[in-house]
Amino acid sequence: MKRFQKIALLALAAITCLVTVDAKKQISREKLATRITNSEYALEQIMQKAETLIPQAILRDAKGIILTVNYRGGLIIGGQGGLGVLVAKSPVTGEWGVPAFVRAGGANLGLQAGVKEVSNVFVIMDDDIIRRVTRGRFNFNADASAVAGPVGVYTEANASKEYKEAKIYVYSTAKGLFAGVSVKAGWVSPDNKNTKFFYNTDYNMPEVILSDWFELPSEAQSLKARLDLYTKG
């Protein structure tokens, strides 16, 4: 058992190290473009399955969306680290705007075995949550009510009280072996350094995602088109 715990702690340390190293260095524009592509992939993975498909009504009412690809592993104690983007709707037009970069992480406790890639989609239903995410590290469930998102046909009329009061809907899918039940505590934080580099600007995330003067980069046009498709049909 002690041997398993030691392996788990080493896995957690390795993941934490990868996220920390990424936070300290500025990466190339090509690698940032890959982050956007991976985030689009995460959304596509969620929308392809009936059991995780986000209802169109949810996306129409959403204020923003966080798309991440996380890598999780461990035995008994596990950790996860990942990268992704935040896209918000314009407060003026209601249209999906340009993406900004985020880092994500978390811890898992419980009976676990294996490693897997996890695509996470956090649909944000409240403007204040968008602002709080852009200001610093945001802890899901601790900082706002987050619930597993509804699927299928969703309307205000058939929604439970839990869904009506939730400010974040979480959708997740996974690849790879990972057995056992876990309790999750996840967080996301703005990656201002790489967002500034990508848009060649001195502005931080709030100005980038909520303004109307940043042109949609070519690398994000496919993601924008997919969001529009899923939102409008």
Short mmCIF file of C-alpha atoms in Angstrom, two decimals:
data_model
loop_
_atom_site.label_atom_id
_atom_site.label_comp_id
_atom_site.label_asym_id
_atom_site.label_seq_id
_atom_site.Cartn_x
_atom_site.Cartn_y
_atom_site.Cartn_z
CA MET A 1 0.00 0.00 0.00
CA LYS A 2 2.83 2.40 0.88
CA ARG A 3 4.42 1.65 -2.48
CA PHE A 4 1.18 2.54 -4.28
CA GLN A 5 0.89 5.79 -2.33
CA LYS A 6 4.47 6.71 -3.20
CA ILE A 7 3.78 6.12 -6.92
CA ALA A 8 0.62 8.21 -6.68
CA LEU A 9 2.44 11.10 -5.04
CA LEU A 10 5.14 10.97 -7.71
CA ALA A 11 2.46 11.09 -10.41
CA LEU A 12 0.81 14.07 -8.73
CA ALA A 13 4.16 15.85 -8.43
CA ALA A 14 4.92 15.26 -12.11
CA ILE A 15 1.60 16.72 -13.22
CA THR A 16 1.98 19.72 -10.93
CA CYS A 17 5.47 20.29 -12.28
CA LEU A 18 4.26 20.27 -15.88
CA VAL A 19 1.60 22.88 -15.18
CA THR A 20 4.05 25.02 -13.18
CA VAL A 21 6.69 24.92 -15.92
CA ASP A 22 4.11 25.93 -18.51
CA ALA A 23 3.01 28.83 -16.33
CA LYS A 24 6.55 30.21 -16.15
CA LYS A 25 7.48 30.09 -19.81
CA GLN A 26 6.02 31.77 -22.85
CA ILE A 27 5.34 29.25 -25.57
CA SER A 28 5.16 29.70 -29.33
CA ARG A 29 2.11 30.94 -31.19
CA GLU A 30 1.84 27.55 -32.89
CA LYS A 31 1.58 25.78 -29.55
CA LEU A 32 -1.04 28.27 -28.37
CA ALA A 33 -2.98 27.60 -31.57
CA THR A 34 -2.80 23.90 -30.68
CA ARG A 35 -4.39 24.72 -27.32
CA ILE A 36 -7.31 26.27 -29.16
CA THR A 37 -7.60 23.21 -31.42
CA ASN A 38 -7.50 20.89 -28.40
CA SER A 39 -10.21 22.95 -26.71
CA GLU A 40 -12.39 22.62 -29.79
CA TYR A 41 -11.71 18.89 -29.67
CA ALA A 42 -12.88 18.81 -26.05
CA LEU A 43 -16.16 20.48 -27.04
CA GLU A 44 -16.61 18.11 -29.96
CA GLN A 45 -16.07 15.08 -27.71
CA ILE A 46 -18.79 16.29 -25.34
CA MET A 47 -21.26 17.10 -28.12
CA GLN A 48 -20.82 13.78 -29.92
CA LYS A 49 -22.40 11.68 -27.18
CA ALA A 50 -26.05 11.69 -26.20
CA GLU A 51 -25.16 11.23 -22.52
CA THR A 52 -23.02 14.39 -22.45
CA LEU A 53 -24.53 16.55 -25.21
CA ILE A 54 -25.16 20.11 -23.99
CA PRO A 55 -28.73 21.27 -24.69
CA GLN A 56 -29.02 24.14 -27.14
CA ALA A 57 -31.11 26.09 -24.62
CA ILE A 58 -28.19 26.02 -22.15
CA LEU A 59 -25.73 27.34 -24.72
CA ARG A 60 -28.17 30.09 -25.79
CA ASP A 61 -28.43 31.35 -22.20
CA ALA A 62 -24.76 30.87 -21.34
CA LYS A 63 -22.52 33.85 -20.58
CA GLY A 64 -19.31 31.99 -21.28
CA ILE A 65 -17.64 28.62 -21.61
CA ILE A 66 -14.37 27.07 -20.42
CA LEU A 67 -12.94 24.21 -22.47
CA THR A 68 -10.04 22.19 -21.08
CA VAL A 69 -8.20 18.96 -21.78
CA ASN A 70 -6.83 17.56 -18.52
CA TYR A 71 -4.55 14.61 -17.88
CA ARG A 72 -5.28 12.74 -14.70
CA GLY A 73 -3.50 9.88 -13.00
CA GLY A 74 -2.82 8.24 -9.68
CA LEU A 75 -3.25 5.36 -7.32
CA ILE A 76 -5.28 6.11 -4.16
CA ILE A 77 -4.31 9.80 -4.44
CA GLY A 78 -4.43 11.41 -7.86
CA GLY A 79 -3.89 14.75 -9.48
CA GLN A 80 -4.80 16.40 -12.71
CA GLY A 81 -3.45 19.29 -14.71
CA GLY A 82 -4.54 20.75 -17.99
CA LEU A 83 -4.78 23.65 -20.37
CA GLY A 84 -7.61 25.28 -22.25
CA VAL A 85 -9.45 28.44 -23.20
CA LEU A 86 -12.23 30.67 -21.93
CA VAL A 87 -14.68 32.17 -24.41
CA ALA A 88 -17.28 34.70 -23.28
CA LYS A 89 -20.24 36.24 -25.03
CA SER A 90 -20.13 39.93 -25.83
CA PRO A 91 -22.25 41.89 -23.32
CA VAL A 92 -23.31 44.12 -26.23
CA THR A 93 -24.05 41.70 -29.09
CA GLY A 94 -24.51 38.42 -27.23
CA GLU A 95 -22.18 36.73 -29.74
CA TRP A 96 -19.30 34.43 -28.82
CA GLY A 97 -16.06 36.41 -28.62
CA VAL A 98 -12.35 35.64 -28.90
CA PRO A 99 -10.72 32.94 -26.74
CA ALA A 100 -8.27 33.63 -23.91
CA PHE A 101 -5.99 31.02 -22.39
CA VAL A 102 -6.44 29.33 -19.01
CA ARG A 103 -4.71 26.72 -16.89
CA ALA A 104 -6.64 24.11 -14.93
CA GLY A 105 -5.95 21.60 -12.22
CA GLY A 106 -7.39 19.65 -9.34
CA ALA A 107 -7.07 16.73 -6.97
CA ASN A 108 -8.90 13.44 -6.70
CA LEU A 109 -9.36 11.27 -3.65
CA GLY A 110 -10.68 7.75 -3.70
CA LEU A 111 -9.98 4.30 -5.13
CA GLN A 112 -8.23 5.01 -8.43
CA ALA A 113 -6.09 3.20 -10.96
CA GLY A 114 -4.66 4.24 -14.29
CA VAL A 115 -4.32 7.46 -16.24
CA LYS A 116 -6.78 9.12 -18.55
CA GLU A 117 -7.36 12.16 -20.69
CA VAL A 118 -10.41 14.12 -19.58
CA SER A 119 -12.25 16.65 -21.73
CA ASN A 120 -14.05 19.16 -19.51
CA VAL A 121 -16.58 21.79 -20.49
CA PHE A 122 -17.74 24.34 -17.91
CA VAL A 123 -20.76 26.31 -19.12
CA ILE A 124 -21.00 29.56 -17.15
CA MET A 125 -24.47 31.01 -16.67
CA ASP A 126 -23.60 34.13 -14.68
CA ASP A 127 -21.73 37.31 -15.72
CA ASP A 128 -20.14 37.67 -12.29
CA ILE A 129 -18.53 34.23 -12.59
CA ILE A 130 -16.88 35.34 -15.84
CA ARG A 131 -15.37 38.34 -14.07
CA ARG A 132 -14.18 36.26 -11.12
CA VAL A 133 -12.51 33.68 -13.37
CA THR A 134 -10.57 36.42 -15.16
CA ARG A 135 -9.27 37.95 -11.92
CA GLY A 136 -7.41 34.93 -10.52
CA ARG A 137 -7.60 31.30 -9.46
CA PHE A 138 -11.22 30.16 -9.35
CA ASN A 139 -12.19 27.02 -7.43
CA PHE A 140 -15.22 25.17 -8.74
CA ASN A 141 -17.85 24.27 -6.12
CA ALA A 142 -15.98 26.31 -3.48
CA ASP A 143 -16.48 29.64 -5.27
CA ALA A 144 -19.79 28.95 -7.03
CA SER A 145 -22.53 26.37 -7.34
CA ALA A 146 -21.46 23.91 -10.04
CA VAL A 147 -23.49 20.84 -11.00
CA ALA A 148 -23.29 18.11 -13.60
CA GLY A 149 -24.99 19.65 -16.61
CA PRO A 150 -28.40 18.60 -17.89
CA VAL A 151 -28.62 16.71 -21.18
CA GLY A 152 -31.39 16.07 -23.67
CA VAL A 153 -34.34 18.45 -23.99
CA TYR A 154 -33.96 21.18 -21.39
CA THR A 155 -36.42 23.97 -20.60
CA GLU A 156 -36.96 26.24 -17.61
CA ALA A 157 -40.31 24.52 -17.12
CA ASN A 158 -38.88 21.02 -16.63
CA ALA A 159 -35.69 22.10 -14.83
CA SER A 160 -35.16 21.13 -11.21
CA LYS A 161 -34.40 23.73 -8.54
CA GLU A 162 -30.77 22.54 -8.52
CA TYR A 163 -30.41 23.33 -12.21
CA LYS A 164 -32.17 26.69 -11.95
CA GLU A 165 -29.89 27.85 -9.13
CA ALA A 166 -26.61 26.52 -10.57
CA LYS A 167 -24.20 29.05 -12.02
CA ILE A 168 -21.92 26.52 -13.72
CA TYR A 169 -22.85 23.36 -15.60
CA VAL A 170 -20.07 20.78 -15.87
CA TYR A 171 -19.76 18.29 -18.72
CA SER A 172 -16.96 15.73 -18.82
CA THR A 173 -15.83 12.76 -20.85
CA ALA A 174 -12.72 10.62 -20.61
CA LYS A 175 -10.34 8.36 -22.50
CA GLY A 176 -8.20 5.64 -20.98
CA LEU A 177 -8.46 3.39 -17.95
CA PHE A 178 -9.39 5.03 -14.68
CA ALA A 179 -11.33 2.90 -12.20
CA GLY A 180 -13.07 3.92 -9.02
CA VAL A 181 -15.10 6.73 -7.57
CA SER A 182 -13.36 10.02 -6.79
CA VAL A 183 -14.20 13.32 -5.15
CA LYS A 184 -13.09 16.19 -7.37
CA ALA A 185 -11.88 19.64 -6.43
CA GLY A 186 -11.00 21.56 -9.56
CA TRP A 187 -9.74 25.05 -10.31
CA VAL A 188 -9.02 27.29 -13.27
CA SER A 189 -6.85 30.40 -13.54
CA PRO A 190 -6.16 32.96 -16.29
CA ASP A 191 -3.01 32.56 -18.37
CA ASN A 192 -2.52 36.28 -18.98
CA LYS A 193 1.07 35.99 -20.15
CA ASN A 194 0.25 33.79 -23.12
CA THR A 195 -3.01 35.62 -23.88
CA LYS A 196 -1.08 38.89 -24.13
CA PHE A 197 1.54 37.25 -26.34
CA PHE A 198 -1.04 35.66 -28.64
CA TYR A 199 -2.91 38.94 -29.22
CA ASN A 200 0.23 41.12 -29.06
CA THR A 201 -1.35 43.33 -26.41
CA ASP A 202 -0.75 44.70 -22.94
CA TYR A 203 -4.39 44.07 -21.97
CA ASN A 204 -5.30 41.25 -19.60
CA MET A 205 -8.04 38.66 -20.00
CA PRO A 206 -11.10 40.80 -19.07
CA GLU A 207 -10.39 43.38 -21.77
CA VAL A 208 -9.57 40.71 -24.35
CA ILE A 209 -12.67 38.55 -23.96
CA LEU A 210 -15.25 41.25 -23.21
CA SER A 211 -14.16 43.97 -25.64
CA ASP A 212 -15.19 44.35 -29.27
CA TRP A 213 -11.87 45.60 -30.65
CA PHE A 214 -9.94 42.31 -30.78
CA GLU A 215 -10.30 40.63 -34.15
CA LEU A 216 -11.01 36.90 -34.16
CA PRO A 217 -7.69 35.22 -35.01
CA SER A 218 -7.65 32.75 -37.88
CA GLU A 219 -6.60 29.99 -35.46
CA ALA A 220 -9.88 30.42 -33.54
CA GLN A 221 -12.31 30.69 -36.44
CA SER A 222 -13.14 26.98 -36.40
CA LEU A 223 -13.87 27.04 -32.66
CA LYS A 224 -16.09 30.11 -33.07
CA ALA A 225 -17.97 28.43 -35.95
CA ARG A 226 -18.53 25.30 -33.85
CA LEU A 227 -19.81 27.31 -30.88
CA ASP A 228 -22.20 29.21 -33.18
CA LEU A 229 -23.40 25.92 -34.71
CA TYR A 230 -24.14 24.31 -31.36
CA THR A 231 -25.75 27.48 -29.99
CA LYS A 232 -27.88 28.49 -32.97
CA GLY A 233 -28.27 25.23 -34.85
#
